[in-house]
PDB file of C-alpha atoms in Angstrom:
ATOM      1  CA  MET A 201     124.786  92.356 196.149  1.00  0.00           C
ATOM      2  CA  ILE A 202     122.208  89.327 195.457  1.00  0.00           C
ATOM      3  CA  ASP A 203     123.343  86.048 196.475  1.00  0.00           C
ATOM      4  CA  GLU A 204     122.808  83.767 193.213  1.00  0.00           C
ATOM      5  CA  LYS A 205     121.094  80.761 194.155  1.00  0.00           C
ATOM      6  CA  PRO A 206     122.971  77.692 192.692  1.00  0.00           C
ATOM      7  CA  ILE A 207     121.486  75.376 189.512  1.00  0.00           C
ATOM      8  CA  TYR A 208     120.989  71.705 189.898  1.00  0.00           C
ATOM      9  CA  TRP A 209     120.983  69.945 186.635  1.00  0.00           C
ATOM     10  CA  ILE A 210     118.869  66.763 186.976  1.00  0.00           C
ATOM     11  CA  GLY A 211     119.340  63.917 185.059  1.00  0.00           C
ATOM     12  CA  SER A 212     120.420  64.299 181.567  1.00  0.00           C
ATOM     13  CA  SER A 213     119.484  68.274 181.364  1.00  0.00           C
ATOM     14  CA  TYR A 214     122.859  69.738 181.398  1.00  0.00           C
ATOM     15  CA  LYS A 215     124.400  67.212 178.608  1.00  0.00           C
ATOM     16  CA  ASP A 216     121.290  67.760 176.600  1.00  0.00           C
ATOM     17  CA  LEU A 217     121.724  71.870 177.217  1.00  0.00           C
ATOM     18  CA  LEU A 218     125.316  71.149 175.890  1.00  0.00           C
ATOM     19  CA  LYS A 219     124.030  70.129 172.803  1.00  0.00           C
ATOM     20  CA  PHE A 220     122.367  73.227 171.937  1.00  0.00           C
ATOM     21  CA  PRO A 221     124.146  75.425 168.892  1.00  0.00           C
ATOM     22  CA  ASP A 222     126.413  78.044 170.395  1.00  0.00           C
ATOM     23  CA  GLY A 223     124.699  80.874 170.332  1.00  0.00           C
ATOM     24  CA  VAL A 224     121.489  78.997 171.944  1.00  0.00           C
ATOM     25  CA  LYS A 225     123.830  78.055 175.064  1.00  0.00           C
ATOM     26  CA  LYS A 226     124.798  81.819 175.356  1.00  0.00           C
ATOM     27  CA  MET A 227     120.864  82.756 175.803  1.00  0.00           C
ATOM     28  CA  ALA A 228     120.540  80.014 177.827  1.00  0.00           C
ATOM     29  CA  GLY A 229     123.190  81.227 180.190  1.00  0.00           C
ATOM     30  CA  TYR A 230     121.912  84.678 180.085  1.00  0.00           C
ATOM     31  CA  GLN A 231     118.477  83.636 181.075  1.00  0.00           C
ATOM     32  CA  LEU A 232     119.504  81.050 183.531  1.00  0.00           C
ATOM     33  CA  HIS A 233     121.723  83.693 185.525  1.00  0.00           C
ATOM     34  CA  ARG A 234     118.667  85.977 185.342  1.00  0.00           C
ATOM     35  CA  VAL A 235     116.799  82.999 187.265  1.00  0.00           C
ATOM     36  CA  GLN A 236     119.730  82.845 189.597  1.00  0.00           C
ATOM     37  CA  SER A 237     119.700  86.478 190.296  1.00  0.00           C
ATOM     38  CA  GLY A 238     115.854  86.435 191.343  1.00  0.00           C
ATOM     39  CA  LEU A 239     114.610  88.046 188.022  1.00  0.00           C
ATOM     40  CA  GLU A 240     112.058  86.224 185.710  1.00  0.00           C
ATOM     41  CA  PRO A 241     113.651  84.979 182.181  1.00  0.00           C
ATOM     42  CA  ASP A 242     112.797  86.998 179.190  1.00  0.00           C
ATOM     43  CA  ASN A 243     110.635  84.922 177.350  1.00  0.00           C
ATOM     44  CA  TYR A 244     108.933  82.049 179.947  1.00  0.00           C
ATOM     45  CA  LYS A 245     105.979  80.184 180.184  1.00  0.00           C
ATOM     46  CA  HIS A 246     104.478  78.574 183.206  1.00  0.00           C
ATOM     47  CA  MET A 247     104.322  74.829 182.975  1.00  0.00           C
ATOM     48  CA  LYS A 248     101.246  73.865 185.356  1.00  0.00           C
ATOM     49  CA  THR A 249     100.554  70.732 183.630  1.00  0.00           C
ATOM     50  CA  ILE A 250     104.383  69.929 185.247  1.00  0.00           C
ATOM     51  CA  GLY A 251     103.876  70.881 188.438  1.00  0.00           C
ATOM     52  CA  SER A 252     103.227  74.101 190.442  1.00  0.00           C
ATOM     53  CA  GLY A 253     106.007  76.694 190.521  1.00  0.00           C
ATOM     54  CA  VAL A 254     107.488  74.716 187.071  1.00  0.00           C
ATOM     55  CA  LYS A 255     108.464  76.962 184.341  1.00  0.00           C
ATOM     56  CA  GLU A 256     109.829  76.946 180.807  1.00  0.00           C
ATOM     57  CA  ILE A 257     112.404  79.404 179.265  1.00  0.00           C
ATOM     58  CA  ARG A 258     111.660  79.623 175.580  1.00  0.00           C
ATOM     59  CA  LEU A 259     114.682  79.932 172.967  1.00  0.00           C
ATOM     60  CA  THR A 260     114.755  80.868 169.385  1.00  0.00           C
ATOM     61  CA  ASP A 261     117.349  81.300 167.096  1.00  0.00           C
ATOM     62  CA  SER A 262     117.681  79.938 163.151  1.00  0.00           C
ATOM     63  CA  ASP A 263     118.280  76.718 164.036  1.00  0.00           C
ATOM     64  CA  GLY A 264     114.972  76.044 165.653  1.00  0.00           C
ATOM     65  CA  ASN A 265     113.371  76.403 169.329  1.00  0.00           C
ATOM     66  CA  TYR A 266     114.804  75.070 172.363  1.00  0.00           C
ATOM     67  CA  ARG A 267     113.415  75.141 175.925  1.00  0.00           C
ATOM     68  CA  ILE A 268     114.681  74.838 179.479  1.00  0.00           C
ATOM     69  CA  ILE A 269     112.016  73.594 182.355  1.00  0.00           C
ATOM     70  CA  TYR A 270     113.250  74.718 185.638  1.00  0.00           C
ATOM     71  CA  ILE A 271     111.460  74.993 188.902  1.00  0.00           C
ATOM     72  CA  ALA A 272     113.302  77.868 191.243  1.00  0.00           C
ATOM     73  CA  ASN A 273     111.031  77.779 194.337  1.00  0.00           C
ATOM     74  CA  PHE A 274     112.410  74.838 196.079  1.00  0.00           C
ATOM     75  CA  GLY A 275     114.130  76.605 198.918  1.00  0.00           C
ATOM     76  CA  GLU A 276     117.404  78.574 197.682  1.00  0.00           C
ATOM     77  CA  LYS A 277     118.434  76.261 194.431  1.00  0.00           C
ATOM     78  CA  ILE A 278     117.092  76.319 191.187  1.00  0.00           C
ATOM     79  CA  TYR A 279     116.408  72.593 189.567  1.00  0.00           C
ATOM     80  CA  VAL A 280     116.403  72.091 185.987  1.00  0.00           C
ATOM     81  CA  LEU A 281     114.317  69.534 184.784  1.00  0.00           C
ATOM     82  CA  HIS A 282     114.931  69.215 181.376  1.00  0.00           C
ATOM     83  CA  SER A 283     116.424  70.676 178.349  1.00  0.00           C
ATOM     84  CA  PHE A 284     115.242  69.811 174.627  1.00  0.00           C
ATOM     85  CA  ASN A 285     115.245  71.081 170.834  1.00  0.00           C
ATOM     86  CA  LYS A 286     111.152  71.845 170.437  1.00  0.00           C
ATOM     87  CA  LYS A 287     110.326  70.233 167.258  1.00  0.00           C
ATOM     88  CA  SER A 288     106.709  71.121 166.965  1.00  0.00           C
ATOM     89  CA  GLN A 289     103.866  73.635 167.725  1.00  0.00           C
ATOM     90  CA  LYS A 290     102.982  71.734 170.932  1.00  0.00           C
ATOM     91  CA  THR A 291     105.920  70.480 173.675  1.00  0.00           C
ATOM     92  CA  SER A 292     105.873  66.736 173.038  1.00  0.00           C
ATOM     93  CA  GLN A 293     104.329  64.227 175.556  1.00  0.00           C
ATOM     94  CA  GLN A 294     107.392  63.073 175.978  1.00  0.00           C
ATOM     95  CA  ASP A 295     109.171  65.945 177.130  1.00  0.00           C
ATOM     96  CA  ILE A 296     106.669  66.324 179.569  1.00  0.00           C
ATOM     97  CA  LYS A 297     106.933  62.743 180.823  1.00  0.00           C
ATOM     98  CA  ILE A 298     110.251  63.329 181.320  1.00  0.00           C
ATOM     99  CA  ALA A 299     110.259  66.493 183.259  1.00  0.00           C
ATOM    100  CA  LYS A 300     107.260  65.257 185.351  1.00  0.00           C
ATOM    101  CA  LYS A 301     109.319  62.424 186.468  1.00  0.00           C
ATOM    102  CA  ARG A 302     112.027  64.480 187.537  1.00  0.00           C
ATOM    103  CA  PHE A 303     110.038  67.070 189.156  1.00  0.00           C
ATOM    104  CA  MET A 304     108.258  64.057 191.138  1.00  0.00           C
ATOM    105  CA  VAL A 305     111.818  62.782 192.269  1.00  0.00           C
ATOM    106  CA  ILE A 306     112.612  66.495 193.577  1.00  0.00           C
ATOM    107  CA  LYS A 307     109.390  66.819 195.124  1.00  0.00           C
ATOM    108  CA  ARG A 308     110.065  63.679 197.399  1.00  0.00           C
ATOM    109  CA  GLY A 309     113.331  65.107 198.146  1.00  0.00           C
ATOM    110  CA  GLY A 310     115.420  62.288 195.970  1.00  0.00           C
ATOM    111  CA  ASN A 311     118.107  62.509 193.525  1.00  0.00           C
ATOM    112  CA  LEU A 312     118.324  61.244 189.793  1.00  0.00           C
TER     113      LEU A 312
END
């Protein structure tokens, strides 16, 4: 049996994920469980603009596009930096700024 990495939700990332439609929350749970088990999500993108090792889980349903930005290579933990409803083709600068700020806090060993 593989030990699952625990998930640490940074800032409002968990509260924001709870606002996703039920079907998207279910998909998010499945994808995060894959990450906890040491696998890659089914649909993801590297987010080098935020930091080394940061990835974005990409979720889509009839209600729109949703994203979960996380990092899983800081020891034996997964840090979810940001969860949001993506409303345009390109990730907004505000969403990138939020994730970058939270990543820098984690990198320095702090908590939000």
